[in-house]
Short mmCIF file of C-alpha atoms (C1' of nucleotides) in Angstrom, two decimals:
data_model
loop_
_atom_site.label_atom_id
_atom_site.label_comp_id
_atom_site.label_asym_id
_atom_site.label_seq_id
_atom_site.Cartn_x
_atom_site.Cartn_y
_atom_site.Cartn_z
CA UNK A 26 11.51 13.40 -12.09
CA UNK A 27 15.06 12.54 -12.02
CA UNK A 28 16.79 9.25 -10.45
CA UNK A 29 17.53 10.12 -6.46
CA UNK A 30 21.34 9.03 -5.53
CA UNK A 31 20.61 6.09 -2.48
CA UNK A 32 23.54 4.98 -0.21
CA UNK A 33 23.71 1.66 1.37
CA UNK A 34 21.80 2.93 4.64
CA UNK A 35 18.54 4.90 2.25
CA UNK A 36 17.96 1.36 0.96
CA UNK A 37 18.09 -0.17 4.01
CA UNK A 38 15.57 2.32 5.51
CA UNK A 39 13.21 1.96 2.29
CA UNK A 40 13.15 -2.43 2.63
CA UNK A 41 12.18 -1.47 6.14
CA UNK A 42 9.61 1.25 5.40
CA UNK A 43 8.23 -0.95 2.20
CA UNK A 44 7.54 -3.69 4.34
CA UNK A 45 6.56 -1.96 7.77
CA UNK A 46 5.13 1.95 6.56
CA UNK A 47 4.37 2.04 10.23
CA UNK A 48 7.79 1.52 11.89
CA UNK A 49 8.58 4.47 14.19
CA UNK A 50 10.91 6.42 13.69
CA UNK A 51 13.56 4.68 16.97
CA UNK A 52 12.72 1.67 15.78
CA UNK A 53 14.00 2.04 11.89
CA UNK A 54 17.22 3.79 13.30
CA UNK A 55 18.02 0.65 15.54
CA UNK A 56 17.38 -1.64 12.85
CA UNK A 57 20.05 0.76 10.95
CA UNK A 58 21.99 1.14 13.30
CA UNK A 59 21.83 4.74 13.45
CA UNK A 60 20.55 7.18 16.17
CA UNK A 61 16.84 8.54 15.81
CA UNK A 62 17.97 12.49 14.60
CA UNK A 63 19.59 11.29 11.21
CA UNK A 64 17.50 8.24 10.94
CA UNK A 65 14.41 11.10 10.41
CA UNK A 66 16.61 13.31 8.69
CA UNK A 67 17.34 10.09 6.20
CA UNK A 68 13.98 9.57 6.11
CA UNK A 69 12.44 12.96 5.79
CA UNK A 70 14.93 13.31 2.94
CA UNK A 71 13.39 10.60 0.65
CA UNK A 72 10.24 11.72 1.11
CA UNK A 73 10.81 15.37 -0.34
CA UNK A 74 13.01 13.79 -3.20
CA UNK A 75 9.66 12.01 -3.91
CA UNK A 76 11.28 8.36 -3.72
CA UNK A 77 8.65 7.91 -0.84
CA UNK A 78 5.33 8.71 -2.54
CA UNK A 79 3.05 8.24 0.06
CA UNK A 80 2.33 5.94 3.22
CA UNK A 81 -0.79 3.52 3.07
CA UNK A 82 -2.77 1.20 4.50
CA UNK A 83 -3.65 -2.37 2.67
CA UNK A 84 -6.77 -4.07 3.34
CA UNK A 85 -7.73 -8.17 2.37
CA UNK A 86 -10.12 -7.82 -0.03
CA UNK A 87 -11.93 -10.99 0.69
CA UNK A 88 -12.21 -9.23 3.84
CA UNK A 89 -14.47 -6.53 2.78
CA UNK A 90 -16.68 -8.08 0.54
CA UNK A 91 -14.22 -8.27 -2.70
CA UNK A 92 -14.06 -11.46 -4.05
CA UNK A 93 -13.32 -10.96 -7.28
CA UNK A 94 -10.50 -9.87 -9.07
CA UNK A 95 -10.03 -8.99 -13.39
CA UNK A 96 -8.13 -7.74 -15.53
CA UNK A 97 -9.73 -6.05 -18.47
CA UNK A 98 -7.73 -5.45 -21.56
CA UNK A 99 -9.68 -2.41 -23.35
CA UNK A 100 -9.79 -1.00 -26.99
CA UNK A 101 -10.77 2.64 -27.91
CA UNK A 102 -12.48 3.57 -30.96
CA UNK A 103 -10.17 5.62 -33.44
CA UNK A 104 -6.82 6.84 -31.20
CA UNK A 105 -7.06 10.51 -33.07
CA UNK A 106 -5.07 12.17 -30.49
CA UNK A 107 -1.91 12.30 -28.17
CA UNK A 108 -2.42 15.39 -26.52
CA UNK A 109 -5.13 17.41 -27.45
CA UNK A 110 -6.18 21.15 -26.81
CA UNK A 111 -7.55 22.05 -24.22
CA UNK A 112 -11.73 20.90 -24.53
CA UNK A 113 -10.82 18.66 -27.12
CA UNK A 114 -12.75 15.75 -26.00
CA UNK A 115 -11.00 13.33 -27.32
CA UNK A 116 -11.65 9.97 -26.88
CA UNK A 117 -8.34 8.61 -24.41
CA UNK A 118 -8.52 12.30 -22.46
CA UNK A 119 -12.02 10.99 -21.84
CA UNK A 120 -11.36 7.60 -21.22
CA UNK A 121 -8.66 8.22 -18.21
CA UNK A 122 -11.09 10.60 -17.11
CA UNK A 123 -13.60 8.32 -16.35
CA UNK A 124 -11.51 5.36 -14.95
CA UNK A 125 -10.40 7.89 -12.49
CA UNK A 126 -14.25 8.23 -11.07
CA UNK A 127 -14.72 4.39 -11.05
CA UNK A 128 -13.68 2.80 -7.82
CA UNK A 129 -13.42 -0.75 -8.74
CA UNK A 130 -10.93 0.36 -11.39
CA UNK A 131 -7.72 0.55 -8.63
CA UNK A 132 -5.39 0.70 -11.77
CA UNK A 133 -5.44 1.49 -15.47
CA UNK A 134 -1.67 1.63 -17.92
CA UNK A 135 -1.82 2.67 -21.94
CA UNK A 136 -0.42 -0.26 -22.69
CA UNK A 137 1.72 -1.34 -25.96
CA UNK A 138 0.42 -4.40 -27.73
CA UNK A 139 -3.36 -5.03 -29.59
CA UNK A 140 -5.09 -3.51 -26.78
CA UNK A 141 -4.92 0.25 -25.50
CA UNK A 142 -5.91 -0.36 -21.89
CA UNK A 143 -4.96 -2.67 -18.63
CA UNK A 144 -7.48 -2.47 -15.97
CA UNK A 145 -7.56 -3.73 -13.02
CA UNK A 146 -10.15 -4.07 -11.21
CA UNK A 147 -11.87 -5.14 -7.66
CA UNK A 148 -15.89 -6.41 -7.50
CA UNK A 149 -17.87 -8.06 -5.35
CA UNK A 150 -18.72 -11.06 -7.53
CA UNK A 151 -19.53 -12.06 -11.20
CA UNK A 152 -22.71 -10.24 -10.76
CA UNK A 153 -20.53 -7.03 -9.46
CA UNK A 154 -18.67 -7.61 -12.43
CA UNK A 155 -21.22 -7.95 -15.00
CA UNK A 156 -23.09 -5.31 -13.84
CA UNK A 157 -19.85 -2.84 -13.48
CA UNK A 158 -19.24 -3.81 -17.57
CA UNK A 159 -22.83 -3.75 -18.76
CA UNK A 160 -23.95 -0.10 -16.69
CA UNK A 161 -20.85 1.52 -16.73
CA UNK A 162 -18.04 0.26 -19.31
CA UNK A 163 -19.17 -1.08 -22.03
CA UNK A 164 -21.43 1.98 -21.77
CA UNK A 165 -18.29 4.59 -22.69
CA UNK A 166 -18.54 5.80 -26.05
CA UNK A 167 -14.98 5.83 -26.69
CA UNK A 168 -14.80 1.85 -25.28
CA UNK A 169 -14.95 -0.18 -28.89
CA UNK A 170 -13.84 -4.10 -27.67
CA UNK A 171 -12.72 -5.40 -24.36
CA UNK A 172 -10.98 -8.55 -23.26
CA UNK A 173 -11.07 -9.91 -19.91
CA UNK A 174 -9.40 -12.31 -17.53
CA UNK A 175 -9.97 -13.51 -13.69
CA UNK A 176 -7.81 -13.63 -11.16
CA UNK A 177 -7.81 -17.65 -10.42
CA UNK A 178 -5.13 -17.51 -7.63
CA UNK A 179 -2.69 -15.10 -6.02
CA UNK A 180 0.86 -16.61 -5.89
CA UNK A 181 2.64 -13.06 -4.83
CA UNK A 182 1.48 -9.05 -5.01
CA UNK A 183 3.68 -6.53 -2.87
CA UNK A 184 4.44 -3.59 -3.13
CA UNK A 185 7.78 -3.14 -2.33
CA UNK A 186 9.64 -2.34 -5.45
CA UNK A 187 13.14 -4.40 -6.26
CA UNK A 188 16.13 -1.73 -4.73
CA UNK A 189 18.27 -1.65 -7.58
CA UNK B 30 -11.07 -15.83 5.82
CA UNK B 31 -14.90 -14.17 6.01
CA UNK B 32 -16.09 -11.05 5.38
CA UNK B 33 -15.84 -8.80 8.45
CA UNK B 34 -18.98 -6.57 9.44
CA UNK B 35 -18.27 -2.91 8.89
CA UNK B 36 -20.30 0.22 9.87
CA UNK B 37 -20.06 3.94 8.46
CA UNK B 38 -17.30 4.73 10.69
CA UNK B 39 -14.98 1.90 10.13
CA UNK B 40 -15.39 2.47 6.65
CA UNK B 41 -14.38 6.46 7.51
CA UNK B 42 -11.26 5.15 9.24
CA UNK B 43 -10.39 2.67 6.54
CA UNK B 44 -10.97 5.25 3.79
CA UNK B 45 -8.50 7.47 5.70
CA UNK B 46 -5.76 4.87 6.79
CA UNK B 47 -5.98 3.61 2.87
CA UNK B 48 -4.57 7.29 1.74
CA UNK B 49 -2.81 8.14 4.21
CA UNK B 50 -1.49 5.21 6.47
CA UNK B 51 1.03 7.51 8.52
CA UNK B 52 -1.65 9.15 10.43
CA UNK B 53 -1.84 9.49 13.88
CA UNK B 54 -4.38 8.10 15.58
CA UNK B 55 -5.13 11.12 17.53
CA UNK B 56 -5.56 12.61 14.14
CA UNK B 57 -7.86 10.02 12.76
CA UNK B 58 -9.98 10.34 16.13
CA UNK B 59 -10.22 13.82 15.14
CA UNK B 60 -11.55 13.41 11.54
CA UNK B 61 -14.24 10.76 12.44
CA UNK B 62 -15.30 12.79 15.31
CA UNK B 63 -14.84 10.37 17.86
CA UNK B 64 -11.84 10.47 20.85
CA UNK B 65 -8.57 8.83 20.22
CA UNK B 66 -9.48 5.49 23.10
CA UNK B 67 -12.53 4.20 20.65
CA UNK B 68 -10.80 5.27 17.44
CA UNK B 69 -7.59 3.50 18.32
CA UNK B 70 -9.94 0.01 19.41
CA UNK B 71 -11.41 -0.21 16.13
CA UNK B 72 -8.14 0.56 14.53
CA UNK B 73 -7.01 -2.30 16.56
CA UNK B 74 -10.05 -4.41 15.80
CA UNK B 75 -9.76 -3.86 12.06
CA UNK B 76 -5.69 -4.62 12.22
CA UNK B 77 -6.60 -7.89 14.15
CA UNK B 78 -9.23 -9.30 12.26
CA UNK B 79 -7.22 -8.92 9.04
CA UNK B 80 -9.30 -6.28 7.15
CA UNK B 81 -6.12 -3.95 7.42
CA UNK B 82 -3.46 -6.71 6.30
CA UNK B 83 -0.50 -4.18 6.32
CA UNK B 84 1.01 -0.49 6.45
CA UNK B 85 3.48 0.21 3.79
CA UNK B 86 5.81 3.18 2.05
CA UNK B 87 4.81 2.95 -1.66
CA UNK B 88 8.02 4.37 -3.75
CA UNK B 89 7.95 6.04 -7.32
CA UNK B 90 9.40 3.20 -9.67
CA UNK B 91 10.95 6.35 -11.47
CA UNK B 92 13.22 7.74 -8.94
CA UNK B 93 14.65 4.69 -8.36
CA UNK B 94 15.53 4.04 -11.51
CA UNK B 95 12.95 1.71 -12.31
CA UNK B 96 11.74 3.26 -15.85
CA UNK B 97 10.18 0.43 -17.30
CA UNK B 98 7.03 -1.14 -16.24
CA UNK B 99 5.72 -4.85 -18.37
CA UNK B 100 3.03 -7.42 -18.22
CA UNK B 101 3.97 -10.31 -18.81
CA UNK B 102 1.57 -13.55 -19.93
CA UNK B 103 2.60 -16.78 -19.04
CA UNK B 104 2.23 -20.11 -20.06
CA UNK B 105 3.33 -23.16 -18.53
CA UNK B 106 3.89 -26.70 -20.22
CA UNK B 107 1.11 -29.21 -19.56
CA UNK B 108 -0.15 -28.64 -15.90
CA UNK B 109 -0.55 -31.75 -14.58
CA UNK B 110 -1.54 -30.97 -11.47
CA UNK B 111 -3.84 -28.56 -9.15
CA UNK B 112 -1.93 -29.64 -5.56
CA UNK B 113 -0.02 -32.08 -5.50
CA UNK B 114 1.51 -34.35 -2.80
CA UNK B 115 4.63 -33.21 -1.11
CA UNK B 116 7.99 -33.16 -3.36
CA UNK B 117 5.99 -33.63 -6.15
CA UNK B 118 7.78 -30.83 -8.30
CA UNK B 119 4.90 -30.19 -10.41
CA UNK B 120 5.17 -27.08 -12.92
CA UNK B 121 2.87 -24.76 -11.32
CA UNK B 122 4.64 -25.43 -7.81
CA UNK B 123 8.10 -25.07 -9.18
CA UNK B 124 7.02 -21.73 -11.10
CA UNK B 125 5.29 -19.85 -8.42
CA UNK B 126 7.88 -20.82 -5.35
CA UNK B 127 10.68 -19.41 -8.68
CA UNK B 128 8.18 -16.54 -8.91
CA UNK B 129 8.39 -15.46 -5.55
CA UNK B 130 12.29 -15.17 -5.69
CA UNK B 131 12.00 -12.77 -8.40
CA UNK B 132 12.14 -9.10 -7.22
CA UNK B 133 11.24 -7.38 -10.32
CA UNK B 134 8.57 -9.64 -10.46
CA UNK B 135 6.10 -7.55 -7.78
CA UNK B 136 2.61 -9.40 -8.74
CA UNK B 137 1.61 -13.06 -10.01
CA UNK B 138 -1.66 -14.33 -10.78
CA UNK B 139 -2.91 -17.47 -12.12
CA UNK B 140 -5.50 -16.39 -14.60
CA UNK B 141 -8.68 -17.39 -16.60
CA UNK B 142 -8.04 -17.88 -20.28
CA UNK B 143 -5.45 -18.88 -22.90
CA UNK B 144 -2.21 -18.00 -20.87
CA UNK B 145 -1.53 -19.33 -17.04
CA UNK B 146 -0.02 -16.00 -15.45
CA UNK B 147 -0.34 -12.82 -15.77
CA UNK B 148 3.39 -11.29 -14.22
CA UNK B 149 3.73 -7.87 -13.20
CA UNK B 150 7.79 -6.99 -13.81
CA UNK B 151 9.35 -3.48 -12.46
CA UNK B 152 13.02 -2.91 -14.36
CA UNK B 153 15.02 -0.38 -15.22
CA UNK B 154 14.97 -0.42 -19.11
CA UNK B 155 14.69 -2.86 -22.11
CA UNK B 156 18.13 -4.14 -21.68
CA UNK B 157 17.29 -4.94 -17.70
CA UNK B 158 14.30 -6.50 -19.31
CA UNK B 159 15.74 -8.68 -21.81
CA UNK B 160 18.14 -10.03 -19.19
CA UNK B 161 15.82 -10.88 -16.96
CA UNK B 162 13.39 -12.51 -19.94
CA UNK B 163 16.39 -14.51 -21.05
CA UNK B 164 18.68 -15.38 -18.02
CA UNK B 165 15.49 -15.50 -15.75
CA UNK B 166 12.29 -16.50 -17.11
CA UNK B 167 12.48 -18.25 -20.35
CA UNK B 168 15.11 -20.45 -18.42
CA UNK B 169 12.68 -21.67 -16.12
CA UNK B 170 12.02 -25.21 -17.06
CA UNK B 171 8.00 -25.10 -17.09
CA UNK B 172 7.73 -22.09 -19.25
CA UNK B 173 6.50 -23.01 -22.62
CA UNK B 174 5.52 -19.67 -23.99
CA UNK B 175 5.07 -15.63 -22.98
CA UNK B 176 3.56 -12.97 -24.42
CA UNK B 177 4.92 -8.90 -22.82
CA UNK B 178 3.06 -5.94 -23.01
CA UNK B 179 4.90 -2.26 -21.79
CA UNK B 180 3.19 0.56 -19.99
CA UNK B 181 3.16 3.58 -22.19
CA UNK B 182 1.53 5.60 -19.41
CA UNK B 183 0.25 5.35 -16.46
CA UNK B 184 -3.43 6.66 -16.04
CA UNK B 185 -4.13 5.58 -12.15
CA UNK B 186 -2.75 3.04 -10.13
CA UNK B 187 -4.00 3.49 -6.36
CA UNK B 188 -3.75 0.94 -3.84
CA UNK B 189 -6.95 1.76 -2.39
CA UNK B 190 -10.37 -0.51 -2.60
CA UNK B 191 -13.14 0.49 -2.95
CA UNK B 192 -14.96 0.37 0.28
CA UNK B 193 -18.53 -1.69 -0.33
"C1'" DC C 18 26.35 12.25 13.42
"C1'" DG C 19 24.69 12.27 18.34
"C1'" DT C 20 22.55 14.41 22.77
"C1'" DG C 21 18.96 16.21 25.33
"C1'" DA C 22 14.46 18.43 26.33
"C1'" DA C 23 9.90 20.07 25.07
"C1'" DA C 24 5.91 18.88 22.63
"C1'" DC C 25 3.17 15.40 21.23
"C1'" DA C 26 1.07 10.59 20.74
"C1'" DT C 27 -0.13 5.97 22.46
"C1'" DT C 28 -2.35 3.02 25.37
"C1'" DA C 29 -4.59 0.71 29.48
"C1'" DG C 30 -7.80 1.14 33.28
"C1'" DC C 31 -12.15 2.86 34.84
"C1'" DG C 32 -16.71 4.98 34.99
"C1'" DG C 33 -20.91 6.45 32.31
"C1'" DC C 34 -24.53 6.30 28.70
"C1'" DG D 27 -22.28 -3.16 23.77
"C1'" DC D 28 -19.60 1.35 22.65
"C1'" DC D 29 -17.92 6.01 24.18
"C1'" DG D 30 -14.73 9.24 26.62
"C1'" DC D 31 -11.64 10.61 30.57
"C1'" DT D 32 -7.28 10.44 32.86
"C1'" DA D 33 -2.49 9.54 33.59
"C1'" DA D 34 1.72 6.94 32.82
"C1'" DT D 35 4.69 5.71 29.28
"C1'" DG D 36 6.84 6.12 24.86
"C1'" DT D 37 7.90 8.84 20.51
"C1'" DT D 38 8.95 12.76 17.54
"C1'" DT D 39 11.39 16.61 16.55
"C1'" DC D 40 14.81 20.32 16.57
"C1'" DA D 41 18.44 23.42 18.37
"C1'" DC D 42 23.00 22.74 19.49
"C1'" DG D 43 27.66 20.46 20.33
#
DNA sequence: CGTGAAACATTAGCGGC
DNA sequence: GCCGCTAATGTTTCACG
């Protein structure tokens, strides 16, 4: 949970890796200019501290049949809880519940402002869209207004985090 | 730029490469049920047609000391122009070329509705924020006006899509 | 941190369904 | 067309200096 110390040479390796999660392991220690052994040991070492979270592929979603991208602000009814007991059904422990089953949701923050929710989320088309809000969001009970916004243009979206 | 023709077992592979990009394809083979030669051609085919657009090592914004996660909404002054001609220096140009210099700034879309952009911003804290807000991105000459939400928690953020 | 060696993975060519 | 075999080459990984 806590911040992981990084040298010069861990930040160098995680540019690499967050650009190129497929780099072997000789070929990130040249670019370091370190030998393989301590390269992996490096590298091994970030991943238990949990800085590396997990390797992935990305796919083009206009390559798969995704054309359409939102954003969906969302508003619960009545907030009653923070943490409830266990069973407590409450309407947010529900909500994030949900999201988690829908696949075109690919990420949902409590958010600060007017509106509990971000969503974002990957459809086919308008009629994806419409039919993922009618049939399946605006169907929650706990779901009381939403807001939402299209993706017009994509000037930049990576996922390599600034190395601070 | 067109949607690539997928059967059950290219969707398999993808759905596996998208969680875990790191595997090896002898692995994959094994998990599809087919031997590693035809596994690693579509691998190959899918990487070459573009449907797999990159492998990447996703970090946890937390252990690098990146506690603070915003949305920011954009506006610009009065966009005079959708492309235009080279040099031309128009507002949208100017922002998203800016935009793209901007580590903490990890995603930019131009949007539907009142605002233009809709900014994803990794920082550490609110002070990292407000310097960035005042030194970076109200000093940009097209911004007229922004709007920031926080992330209070997150609920799911996956960089998987659903496979249609 | 680097070396070296065993275990393991990748990849291209070829034959078969 | 797509699958699977084989064999050469390259990579990972770990005990040890």
């Amino acid at each position: 949970m806590a911040r992981v110390p990084l040298d010069k040479t861990d930040r160098k390796i995680l540019a690499i890796l967050q650009t190129d999660g497929r780099l072997s392991n000789q070929e990130v220690a040249e670019r370091v200019s370190l030998s393989p052994s301590p390269c992996l040991r490096r590298i091994k070492r970030l991943e238990e501290s949990g800085v590396i979270r997990q390797y992935v592929a990305l796919l083009a979603p206009e390559r798969i049949g995704l054309g359409l991208l939102a954003y969906v602000n969302v508003r619960l009814e009545k907030h009653s809880d923070a943490a409830g007991a266990a069973g407590s059904r409450s309407p947010r422990g529900d909500f994030a519940a949900s999201v988690d089953h829908w696949p075109e949701v690919v990420a949902c923050y409590a958010m600060t402002g007017e509106m509990d929710y971000l969503l974002r989320v990957h459809v086919e088309d308008m009629e994806h869209f419409s039919r993922f809000m009618m049939e399946t969001l605006l169907r929650h009970a706990a779901v009381l207004d939403v807001k939402s916004s299209f993706a017009l243009q994509r000037v930049k979206d990576t996922t390599a985090l600034p190395l601070v």
